[in-house]
Amino acid sequence: MAGRPVEGFGGVLLRPGDSGYDGARVVFNAMIDKRPALIAQCESAADVAAAVRFGVRQGLEIAVRGAGHSVAGTGVTDGGLVIDLRKMRNVQFDPDARIARVGGGATWSDLDRAAWAYSMATTGGRVSSTGVAGLTLGGGSGWLERKFGLACDSLVSVELITADGELVIADETKNRELFWALHGGGGNFGVATALTLRLHPLPGMTLARLFWPADAGPTVMRAYRDLFEQGAPDELGGSVFYAAAPRRDFIPPTLQGKAAVGVTATFTGSGAELRTALAPVLGLAPDGMMLAELPYAEVQSALDDPPGFRNYWSAEHLASWPDEAVDLFTARAADMPSPMTSQQLVCPWGGAVARYADRWPLPHRSAPWVVQSYGVWSDPADDADGIAWAKNVCADLRPYSTGAVYLNFIGDEGHDRVVAGFGKDNYDRLARVKAEFDPDNVFRLNQNIRPG
C-alpha cells in the first residue's frame, strides 16, 4: 500500500519519512502521538471521495481531520489513513440571504473574521482554532448560544462524502433523516466537505473578565448562579471558573499567577448593557477587571488555548446547582493540577439552547448548567493526576446531573456515555441512520454510533 497511487486523488499524499509528514500528524492534544500509514491532504470533495474509496478497498482504519482539536485525538490513527481537510478552508458569503458556505477544514477564525465584515455571526466554539465542521456536527456550544442557539441550530445544509465514496446533500428537503442526525451525531455518517450556516446580525459585542482571590469563590459563584436563575437576559453568556489569574495589566501583581475565581461575561450588545445585566456580580468588587467592546472575532480568539499541552476534559450537565453543589465544586479546586493551565468552570445554558431541546437528538440541552473540567499540563508524569482530577470534578457533581452530556465536551468515556449523550430513543434512531449511510462503521473514530 505504501507506494500505491490513490486513483482520482489530486491533493498531497504523505507517508512516513516524507517531508512534512511529522508536522501533519500532530493534533491539538499532545497526549496523542500516532503514526498513520498515509495522510491524504485533500483539496476538493473529489479528493475526499477518492481517499475514502481507497481506504475502504485497502481495509485501512480511517480518521477524518478538520482542525484536529478533538481532545480524544480522533483526527489521527496508527497505521491507517488520515483524510486531512485543512486545505479546504474556503468561506463564501451570501450577505443578502445571510448564509455562509464553509469548507470542511475551515476553522471558526476563518468564518468569524469574514462574517464580521458584514456585522454578522453565528454561534461558534470558544476557541477560534476549533474546526467549524467538527463543532457544528457535534452540536456546537459557544458564547452566542443563549442568544442564537447551538451552532447546529443554524445549520442549513451539509455536503457529505459517504462510506461508499458518494457525495450526498442533507438539508430540510433532501435526506431529511440524515440532516436530523447531523445535528449532534458528529462524524459518524461521512466526511463533511462543506456546510452552509445561517448568519445572524450582530452589530456589537462586549467581553468582560473579572477576577477575585480563590477564597471568594463561594460568594461569587452563588451570586453568579442567582443572577441567571432569576432571569438574566439571553444576550448574556459566559462562565464562572477557577483558574490561575493571568499575568495581565488589569490583574493586581499580588493576584497574578495565583489561584483565583473568575467570571467571563459576553454580551451581544454594548458595554453599558453588559454592566447592567451583570450588576449583581460586578457589585462584589472584583480585584481585577477588563471590560471592552470588541469585534466578535476578537472575543472568539481572546481565550484561545495554546497547542502542545497534554489535555483531558470531562463534563456534567446539571439539573440544579444548589449551595451544597457549589461547595463541592469549590473544594475540588484545591486539587487542580497545573493551575496555570487547567481550569474548572460552570456555564449557564437556557435561553435559545433550551428552546430547541426537542428538535434534534440532543436531550442534554435542557440542562440549566454545565460543569466542565479542563485538565491541561505539560509533563507526561502528571497524566494520572490530571486525568483523575478532571474525572473527580464531574464525579462530585454527578448527584445533581441530568445524566445526559454534550459529547464535544468530553473525550473517550465509553459507549454508555455516547448513549447518554443522545438518550436511548435518539441513539436507536441515529443507529438506523448510521446503518443506512455507514453500515460497516467505516467512520468509527469519533463518539461512535454503532450501526443499528
Coordinates of N, CA, C and O in Angstrom, one line a residue, residues 45-114:
A45 N -13.8 18.0 -2.8 CA -14.7 16.8 -2.4 C -14.3 15.6 -3.2 O -14.4 14.5 -2.7
A46 N -13.9 15.8 -4.4 CA -13.5 14.7 -5.3 C -12.3 14.0 -4.6 O -12.2 12.7 -4.7
D47 N -11.3 14.7 -4.1 CA -10.2 14.1 -3.4 C -10.7 13.3 -2.2 O -10.2 12.2 -1.9
V48 N -11.6 13.9 -1.4 CA -12.1 13.1 -0.3 C -12.8 11.8 -0.7 O -12.5 10.8 -0.1
A49 N -13.6 11.9 -1.7 CA -14.2 10.6 -2.2 C -13.2 9.6 -2.7 O -13.3 8.4 -2.3
A50 N -12.2 10.1 -3.4 CA -11.1 9.1 -3.8 C -10.4 8.5 -2.6 O -10.1 7.3 -2.6
A51 N -10.1 9.3 -1.6 CA -9.4 8.8 -0.4 C -10.3 7.8 0.3 O -9.8 6.8 0.8
V52 N -11.6 8.1 0.5 CA -12.4 7.2 1.2 C -12.5 5.9 0.5 O -12.4 4.8 1.1
R53 N -12.7 5.9 -0.8 CA -12.8 4.6 -1.6 C -11.5 3.8 -1.5 O -11.5 2.6 -1.3
F54 N -10.3 4.5 -1.5 CA -9.1 3.9 -1.4 C -8.9 3.2 0.0 O -8.5 2.0 0.1
G55 N -9.2 4.0 1.0 CA -9.1 3.5 2.4 C -10.0 2.2 2.6 O -9.6 1.3 3.3
V56 N -11.2 2.3 2.1 CA -12.1 1.1 2.3 C -11.6 -0.1 1.5 O -11.6 -1.2 2.0
R57 N -11.1 0.1 0.3 CA -10.6 -1.0 -0.5 C -9.4 -1.7 0.2 O -9.3 -2.9 0.2
Q58 N -8.6 -0.8 0.8 CA -7.4 -1.3 1.4 C -7.6 -1.8 2.9 O -6.7 -2.4 3.5
G59 N -8.8 -1.7 3.4 CA -9.1 -2.1 4.7 C -8.4 -1.3 5.8 O -8.1 -1.8 6.9
L60 N -8.2 0.0 5.5 CA -7.5 0.9 6.4 C -8.5 1.5 7.4 O -9.6 1.9 7.1
E61 N -8.0 1.7 8.7 CA -8.8 2.5 9.6 C -8.7 3.9 9.1 O -7.6 4.4 8.8
I62 N -9.9 4.6 9.1 CA -9.9 6.0 8.5 C -10.2 7.0 9.6 O -11.2 6.8 10.4
A63 N -9.3 8.0 9.7 CA -9.6 9.1 10.6 C -9.8 10.3 9.7 O -9.2 10.5 8.7
V64 N -10.7 11.2 10.2 CA -11.1 12.4 9.5 C -10.6 13.6 10.3 O -11.0 13.7 11.5
R65 N -9.7 14.4 9.7 CA -9.2 15.5 10.4 C -9.6 16.8 9.8 O -9.4 17.1 8.6
G66 N -10.3 17.6 10.7 CA -10.6 19.0 10.3 C -9.5 19.9 10.9 O -8.3 19.9 10.4
A67 N -9.8 20.5 12.1 CA -8.8 21.3 12.8 C -7.9 20.4 13.7 O -6.9 20.9 14.2
G68 N -8.3 19.2 14.0 CA -7.6 18.3 14.9 C -7.7 18.7 16.3 O -6.8 18.4 17.1
H69 N -8.8 19.3 16.7 CA -9.0 19.8 18.1 C -9.6 18.8 19.0 O -9.8 19.1 20.2
S70 N -10.1 17.7 18.5 CA -10.7 16.7 19.4 C -9.8 16.3 20.5 O -8.6 15.9 20.3
V71 N -10.3 16.4 21.7 CA -9.4 16.0 22.9 C -9.1 14.5 22.9 O -8.0 14.1 23.4
A72 N -9.9 13.7 22.3 CA -9.7 12.3 22.2 C -8.7 12.0 21.0 O -8.2 10.8 20.9
G73 N -8.3 12.9 20.2 CA -7.3 12.7 19.2 C -7.9 11.9 18.0 O -7.1 11.2 17.4
T74 N -9.2 12.0 17.8 CA -9.8 11.1 16.7 C -9.4 11.5 15.3 O -9.8 10.9 14.4
G75 N -8.7 12.7 15.1 CA -8.3 13.1 13.8 C -7.0 12.4 13.3 O -6.5 12.8 12.2
V76 N -6.5 11.4 14.0 CA -5.3 10.7 13.6 C -5.5 9.3 14.0 O -6.2 8.9 14.9
T77 N -4.7 8.4 13.3 CA -4.8 6.9 13.5 C -3.4 6.3 13.4 O -2.6 6.8 12.6
D78 N -3.2 5.2 14.1 CA -2.0 4.5 14.0 C -2.1 3.5 12.8 O -3.0 2.6 12.9
G79 N -1.3 3.6 11.8 CA -1.2 2.6 10.8 C -2.3 2.7 9.7 O -2.4 1.9 8.8
G80 N -3.2 3.7 9.9 CA -4.3 3.8 9.0 C -4.2 5.0 8.0 O -3.1 5.5 7.8
L81 N -5.4 5.5 7.6 CA -5.4 6.6 6.6 C -6.1 7.8 7.3 O -7.1 7.7 7.9
V82 N -5.4 9.0 7.2 CA -6.0 10.2 7.7 C -6.5 11.0 6.5 O -5.7 11.3 5.6
I83 N -7.7 11.4 6.5 CA -8.3 12.3 5.5 C -8.2 13.7 6.1 O -9.0 14.0 7.0
D84 N -7.3 14.4 5.6 CA -6.9 15.7 6.1 C -7.6 16.8 5.3 O -7.3 17.0 4.1
L85 N -8.5 17.6 5.9 CA -9.3 18.6 5.2 C -8.8 20.0 5.3 O -9.4 21.0 4.9
R86 N -7.6 20.2 5.9 CA -7.1 21.5 6.3 C -6.9 22.4 5.1 O -6.8 23.7 5.2
K87 N -6.8 21.9 3.9 CA -6.6 22.7 2.7 C -8.0 23.2 2.1 O -8.0 24.0 1.2
M88 N -9.1 22.7 2.7 CA -10.4 23.0 2.3 C -11.0 24.0 3.3 O -11.9 23.7 4.0
R89 N -10.5 25.2 3.3 CA -10.9 26.2 4.3 C -11.7 27.4 3.7 O -11.8 28.5 4.3
N90 N -12.1 27.3 2.5 CA -12.8 28.4 1.8 C -14.1 28.8 2.5 O -14.8 28.0 3.1
V91 N -14.4 30.1 2.5 CA -15.6 30.6 3.1 C -16.3 31.5 2.0 O -15.7 32.4 1.5
Q92 N -17.6 31.2 1.7 CA -18.3 32.0 0.7 C -19.6 32.6 1.4 O -20.2 31.8 2.1
F93 N -19.9 33.8 1.1 CA -21.0 34.5 1.7 C -22.0 34.9 0.7 O -21.8 35.3 -0.4
D94 N -23.3 34.8 1.2 CA -24.4 35.5 0.6 C -25.0 36.4 1.6 O -25.9 36.0 2.4
P95 N -24.5 37.6 1.7 CA -25.0 38.5 2.7 C -26.5 38.8 2.7 O -27.1 39.1 3.7
D96 N -27.0 38.8 1.5 CA -28.5 39.1 1.4 C -29.3 38.0 2.0 O -30.3 38.2 2.7
A97 N -28.9 36.8 1.7 CA -29.6 35.6 2.3 C -29.1 35.3 3.7 O -29.7 34.4 4.4
R98 N -28.1 36.0 4.2 CA -27.5 35.8 5.5 C -27.1 34.3 5.7 O -27.4 33.7 6.7
I99 N -26.3 33.8 4.7 CA -25.8 32.4 4.9 C -24.3 32.4 4.5 O -23.9 33.3 3.7
A100 N -23.6 31.4 5.0 CA -22.2 31.3 4.6 C -22.0 29.8 4.3 O -22.5 28.9 5.0
R101 N -21.2 29.5 3.2 CA -20.8 28.1 2.9 C -19.3 28.0 3.3 O -18.5 28.8 2.8
V102 N -19.0 27.0 4.1 CA -17.6 26.9 4.6 C -17.1 25.5 4.2 O -17.9 24.5 4.3
G103 N -15.9 25.4 3.9 CA -15.2 24.1 3.6 C -15.1 23.3 4.8 O -15.1 23.8 6.0
G104 N -14.9 22.0 4.6 CA -14.9 21.0 5.7 C -13.7 21.2 6.6 O -13.7 20.7 7.8
G105 N -12.6 21.9 6.2 CA -11.5 22.1 7.0 C -11.4 23.5 7.6 O -10.4 23.9 8.3
A106 N -12.4 24.3 7.4 CA -12.4 25.7 8.0 C -12.4 25.7 9.5 O -13.0 24.9 10.1
T107 N -11.8 26.7 10.1 CA -11.8 27.0 11.5 C -12.8 28.1 11.8 O -13.2 28.8 10.9
W108 N -13.2 28.3 13.0 CA -14.1 29.4 13.4 C -13.4 30.7 13.1 O -14.1 31.7 12.8
S109 N -12.1 30.8 13.2 CA -11.4 32.1 12.9 C -11.7 32.4 11.4 O -12.0 33.6 11.1
D110 N -11.6 31.4 10.5 CA -11.9 31.6 9.1 C -13.2 32.2 8.9 O -13.4 33.2 8.1
L111 N -14.2 31.7 9.5 CA -15.6 32.1 9.4 C -15.9 33.4 10.1 O -16.5 34.4 9.5
D112 N -15.5 33.5 11.3 CA -15.8 34.7 12.2 C -15.3 36.0 11.6 O -15.9 37.0 11.6
R113 N -14.0 35.9 11.2 CA -13.4 37.2 10.7 C -14.0 37.6 9.4 O -14.1 38.8 9.1
A114 N -14.4 36.7 8.6 CA -15.0 37.1 7.3 C -16.4 37.6 7.5 O -16.9 38.6 6.9

